[in-house]
CSV table of C-alpha atoms in Angstrom, one decimal:
chain,number,residue,atom,x,y,z
A,1,MET,CA,-0.4,0.1,-0.1
A,2,SER,CA,1.7,3.6,-0.6
A,3,GLN,CA,1.7,5.8,2.0
A,4,ILE,CA,0.3,8.8,3.4
A,5,ILE,CA,0.8,10.9,6.2
A,6,VAL,CA,-1.2,14.0,7.2
A,7,ALA,CA,-0.9,16.8,10.5
A,8,GLN,CA,-3.3,19.4,11.8
A,9,ASN,CA,-3.1,22.2,14.4
A,10,ALA,CA,-4.5,26.0,14.8
A,11,ASN,CA,-2.0,26.6,12.4
A,12,GLY,CA,-3.8,24.8,9.1
A,13,ILE,CA,-3.2,21.3,7.3
A,14,VAL,CA,-0.2,19.2,6.2
A,15,LEU,CA,-0.9,16.6,3.9
A,16,ALA,CA,1.9,14.1,2.1
A,17,GLY,CA,0.5,11.0,-0.1
A,18,GLU,CA,3.3,8.4,-2.2
A,19,ASN,CA,2.2,8.6,-5.9
A,20,ARG,CA,2.5,4.8,-6.4
A,21,ALA,CA,-0.4,2.9,-6.6
A,22,ILE,CA,-1.1,-1.6,-8.1
A,23,GLN,CA,-4.1,-2.1,-10.0
A,24,LEU,CA,-5.1,-5.9,-11.1
A,25,ASP,CA,-5.9,-6.2,-15.1
A,26,GLU,CA,-8.6,-8.4,-16.2
A,27,LYS,CA,-6.3,-11.6,-15.7
A,28,GLY,CA,-4.9,-10.8,-12.3
A,29,ASN,CA,-1.4,-9.4,-13.1
A,30,GLU,CA,-0.2,-7.1,-11.0
A,31,VAL,CA,0.4,-3.0,-13.1
A,32,SER,CA,2.3,-0.7,-11.8
A,33,LEU,CA,0.8,3.1,-12.1
A,34,GLN,CA,1.8,6.7,-11.4
A,35,ILE,CA,-0.7,9.0,-9.7
A,36,ASN,CA,-1.5,12.3,-7.5
A,37,ARG,CA,-3.1,10.7,-4.8
A,38,LEU,CA,-4.1,14.5,-3.5
A,39,LEU,CA,-7.3,15.9,-5.1
A,40,PRO,CA,-8.1,19.7,-4.2
A,41,LEU,CA,-12.1,19.7,-4.0
A,42,THR,CA,-12.9,23.4,-3.5
A,43,SER,CA,-11.2,26.2,-2.2
A,44,HIS,CA,-10.9,25.2,1.0
A,45,CYS,CA,-11.5,21.0,0.9
A,46,ALA,CA,-9.0,18.4,-0.4
A,47,LEU,CA,-9.2,14.4,-1.1
A,48,LEU,CA,-6.1,12.4,0.0
A,49,MET,CA,-6.5,8.7,-1.1
A,50,ALA,CA,-4.9,5.4,-0.5
A,51,GLY,CA,-5.3,2.2,-1.7
A,52,ALA,CA,-6.5,1.9,-5.5
A,53,ALA,CA,-5.7,3.5,-7.9
A,54,GLU,CA,-9.0,4.0,-8.5
A,55,GLY,CA,-9.4,6.3,-6.1
A,56,ARG,CA,-8.6,8.7,-7.7
A,57,ASP,CA,-11.7,8.5,-9.9
A,58,MET,CA,-14.5,8.3,-6.8
A,59,GLY,CA,-12.3,11.5,-5.7
A,60,SER,CA,-13.0,12.7,-9.2
A,61,ALA,CA,-16.6,12.4,-9.5
A,62,LEU,CA,-16.7,13.8,-5.7
A,63,LYS,CA,-15.5,16.9,-7.0
A,64,SER,CA,-18.0,17.2,-9.5
A,65,PHE,CA,-21.1,16.0,-7.3
A,66,LEU,CA,-19.6,18.8,-4.6
A,67,LEU,CA,-19.6,21.0,-7.3
A,68,GLY,CA,-23.4,20.7,-7.9
A,69,GLU,CA,-24.5,21.6,-4.6
A,70,LYS,CA,-22.0,24.4,-4.0
A,71,LEU,CA,-20.3,23.0,-0.5
A,72,ASN,CA,-17.5,24.3,0.9
A,73,ASP,CA,-17.8,24.2,4.5
A,74,VAL,CA,-15.5,20.3,6.0
A,75,GLN,CA,-18.1,19.4,8.1
A,76,ASP,CA,-20.9,19.9,5.3
A,77,ILE,CA,-18.6,18.1,2.7
A,78,TYR,CA,-17.8,15.4,5.4
A,79,GLY,CA,-21.4,13.4,5.4
A,80,ALA,CA,-21.8,14.2,1.5
A,81,ALA,CA,-18.6,12.4,0.9
A,82,LEU,CA,-19.6,9.6,3.1
A,83,ALA,CA,-22.4,9.0,0.9
A,84,TYR,CA,-21.2,9.6,-2.0
A,85,LEU,CA,-18.1,7.7,-1.6
A,86,SER,CA,-20.0,4.7,0.0
A,87,THR,CA,-22.1,4.2,-3.3
A,88,GLU,CA,-18.6,4.7,-5.5
A,89,TYR,CA,-17.0,2.4,-3.5
A,90,GLU,CA,-19.8,-0.5,-3.1
A,91,GLN,CA,-19.9,0.4,-7.3
A,92,PHE,CA,-16.4,-0.6,-7.6
A,93,MET,CA,-16.5,-3.5,-5.1
A,94,ARG,CA,-19.3,-5.3,-6.9
A,95,LYS,CA,-17.7,-4.6,-11.2
A,96,LYS,CA,-14.3,-6.1,-9.9
A,97,CYS,CA,-16.1,-8.9,-8.3
A,98,GLU,CA,-17.5,-9.5,-11.5
A,99,TRP,CA,-14.3,-11.5,-12.7
A,100,LEU,CA,-11.6,-11.4,-9.5
A,101,PRO,CA,-12.1,-12.1,-6.1
A,102,VAL,CA,-12.1,-9.6,-3.4
A,103,ASP,CA,-8.4,-8.7,-2.5
A,104,PRO,CA,-6.8,-6.4,0.0
A,105,ILE,CA,-5.1,-4.1,-3.2
A,106,HIS,CA,-8.9,-3.5,-3.7
A,107,GLN,CA,-9.3,-1.0,-0.7
A,108,VAL,CA,-9.5,1.6,-0.8
A,109,SER,CA,-9.2,4.7,2.0
A,110,PHE,CA,-9.5,8.5,2.1
A,111,VAL,CA,-8.8,11.2,4.5
A,112,LEU,CA,-10.8,14.4,4.1
A,113,ALA,CA,-9.4,17.5,5.1
A,114,GLY,CA,-10.3,20.8,5.2
A,115,ARG,CA,-11.7,24.6,6.9
A,116,THR,CA,-15.0,24.8,8.6
A,117,GLU,CA,-16.5,28.3,9.8
A,118,ARG,CA,-18.4,27.1,12.2
A,119,ASP,CA,-15.6,26.9,15.1
A,120,PRO,CA,-12.9,29.6,15.2
A,121,VAL,CA,-11.0,28.0,17.6
A,122,MET,CA,-10.3,24.5,15.9
A,123,PRO,CA,-10.6,25.5,12.2
A,124,PHE,CA,-10.1,23.2,10.2
A,125,ARG,CA,-11.0,19.3,10.3
A,126,LEU,CA,-9.8,15.7,9.7
A,127,TYR,CA,-11.6,13.1,8.1
A,128,PHE,CA,-10.7,9.0,8.2
A,129,LEU,CA,-13.5,7.0,5.2
A,130,TRP,CA,-12.4,3.5,5.6
A,131,THR,CA,-14.3,0.1,5.7
A,132,LYS,CA,-13.7,0.0,9.7
A,133,LYS,CA,-16.6,-2.9,10.0
A,134,LYS,CA,-16.4,-4.7,6.1
A,135,LEU,CA,-16.2,-4.4,2.8
A,136,PRO,CA,-17.8,-2.8,0.8
A,137,ARG,CA,-19.0,-0.3,4.0
A,138,LEU,CA,-17.4,2.8,4.4
A,139,ASP,CA,-17.3,4.5,7.4
A,140,GLY,CA,-16.0,7.7,9.3
A,141,ASP,CA,-13.3,8.4,11.6
A,142,GLU,CA,-11.8,12.0,12.5
A,143,ILE,CA,-8.1,12.6,12.9
A,144,SER,CA,-7.3,14.3,16.0
A,145,HIS,CA,-4.0,15.4,14.4
A,146,ALA,CA,-1.5,13.1,12.8
A,147,PHE,CA,-2.6,10.0,11.1
A,148,SER,CA,0.0,7.9,8.5
A,149,LEU,CA,-1.2,5.0,6.1
A,150,PRO,CA,0.4,2.0,6.4
A,151,ARG,CA,0.7,3.3,10.2
A,152,ARG,CA,4.2,5.1,11.5
A,153,MET,CA,3.9,5.1,14.7
A,154,GLY,CA,6.7,6.7,15.8
A,155,LEU,CA,6.4,9.6,12.8
A,156,GLU,CA,3.0,9.9,14.2
A,157,PHE,CA,4.0,10.8,17.8
A,158,GLN,CA,6.5,13.1,16.4
A,159,LEU,CA,4.1,15.0,14.4
A,160,ASN,CA,1.1,15.0,17.0
A,161,LYS,CA,4.1,16.6,19.7
A,162,MET,CA,4.8,19.1,17.0
A,163,CYS,CA,0.2,19.7,16.3
A,164,LYS,CA,-0.2,19.8,20.3
A,165,GLU,CA,2.5,22.5,20.2
A,166,ASN,CA,1.1,23.9,17.2
A,167,VAL,CA,4.5,24.5,15.4
A,168,PRO,CA,4.2,26.3,11.7
A,169,LEU,CA,3.1,24.3,9.2
A,170,LYS,CA,6.8,24.7,7.0
A,171,ASP,CA,7.8,22.8,10.3
A,172,ILE,CA,5.3,20.2,10.3
A,173,LEU,CA,5.9,19.4,6.6
A,174,LYS,CA,10.0,19.6,7.1
A,175,LYS,CA,9.5,16.2,9.5
A,176,MET,CA,7.0,15.2,7.1
A,177,ALA,CA,9.5,14.7,4.4
A,178,GLY,CA,12.0,13.9,6.0
A,179,GLY,CA,9.9,10.2,7.4
A,180,MET,CA,8.9,10.0,3.4
A,181,GLU,CA,12.9,10.0,2.3
A,182,GLN,CA,13.6,8.3,5.7
A,183,LEU,CA,10.9,5.3,4.0
A,184,LYS,CA,12.1,5.4,0.6
A,185,SER,CA,16.3,5.5,2.0
A,186,LYS,CA,14.6,1.9,3.9
A,187,GLY,CA,12.6,0.3,0.0
A,188,GLU,CA,9.5,0.9,1.9
A,189,VAL,CA,8.3,3.6,-0.1
A,190,SER,CA,9.5,4.7,-3.4
A,191,GLY,CA,7.8,7.9,-4.1
A,192,PRO,CA,7.5,10.2,-6.5
A,193,PHE,CA,5.7,12.2,-3.5
A,194,SER,CA,3.4,14.8,-3.9
A,195,PHE,CA,2.5,17.8,-0.9
A,196,ALA,CA,-0.2,20.3,0.0
A,197,THR,CA,-1.4,22.7,3.2
A,198,ILE,CA,-4.7,24.0,3.7
A,199,THR,CA,-4.5,27.6,5.4
A,200,GLN,CA,-6.9,30.3,6.6
A,201,GLU,CA,-5.8,31.3,2.6
A,202,GLY,CA,-6.9,27.6,1.5
A,203,PHE,CA,-5.7,24.6,-0.7
A,204,GLN,CA,-2.4,24.9,-1.9
A,205,SER,CA,-0.1,22.6,-4.0
A,206,LEU,CA,3.5,22.3,-2.8
A,207,ASN,CA,4.5,20.5,-6.0
A,208,PRO,CA,6.7,21.6,-9.2
């Protein structure tokens, strides 16, 4: 599974994703792909996708849906995204299982990140959308400060501490990028990586 890392404090949100993906063709053979796992949904909201490459298509469909609904506050988007992506994921799984057995490579999960106008003390939110109970149903959990998938508990501990201290986002970004490079040096990830922030000014991609 490709690596994703997220963290938030009162200054905003930092997102990181490894853009490698593996897909199965109709014969069950693995095909290596590159996808951008970071997708801006609105001016102040973004989706980070983990797992199967088809998650990107689901995210793009969600973006089009939200455009029609004219939603921008992440608390409104969360409920709509959970329902919409659950339907998309169920359709994806039904289609896949017509010609391939269920495989962990088919699993998809998402992190929804964004800003809310309703809470000036905690204006930023992170939500993890995943198959908590059973396939193909998606459930949602709120992320307090930092989270990674696959889990990197040492890095999460450091990021959680930094977030609680409300350090500048540039320091969190530096720690995340360093963590990704360390994992790459161990051969646990391969890259390339995408990074982005969400602040009061909105979503900003940090890639060239």
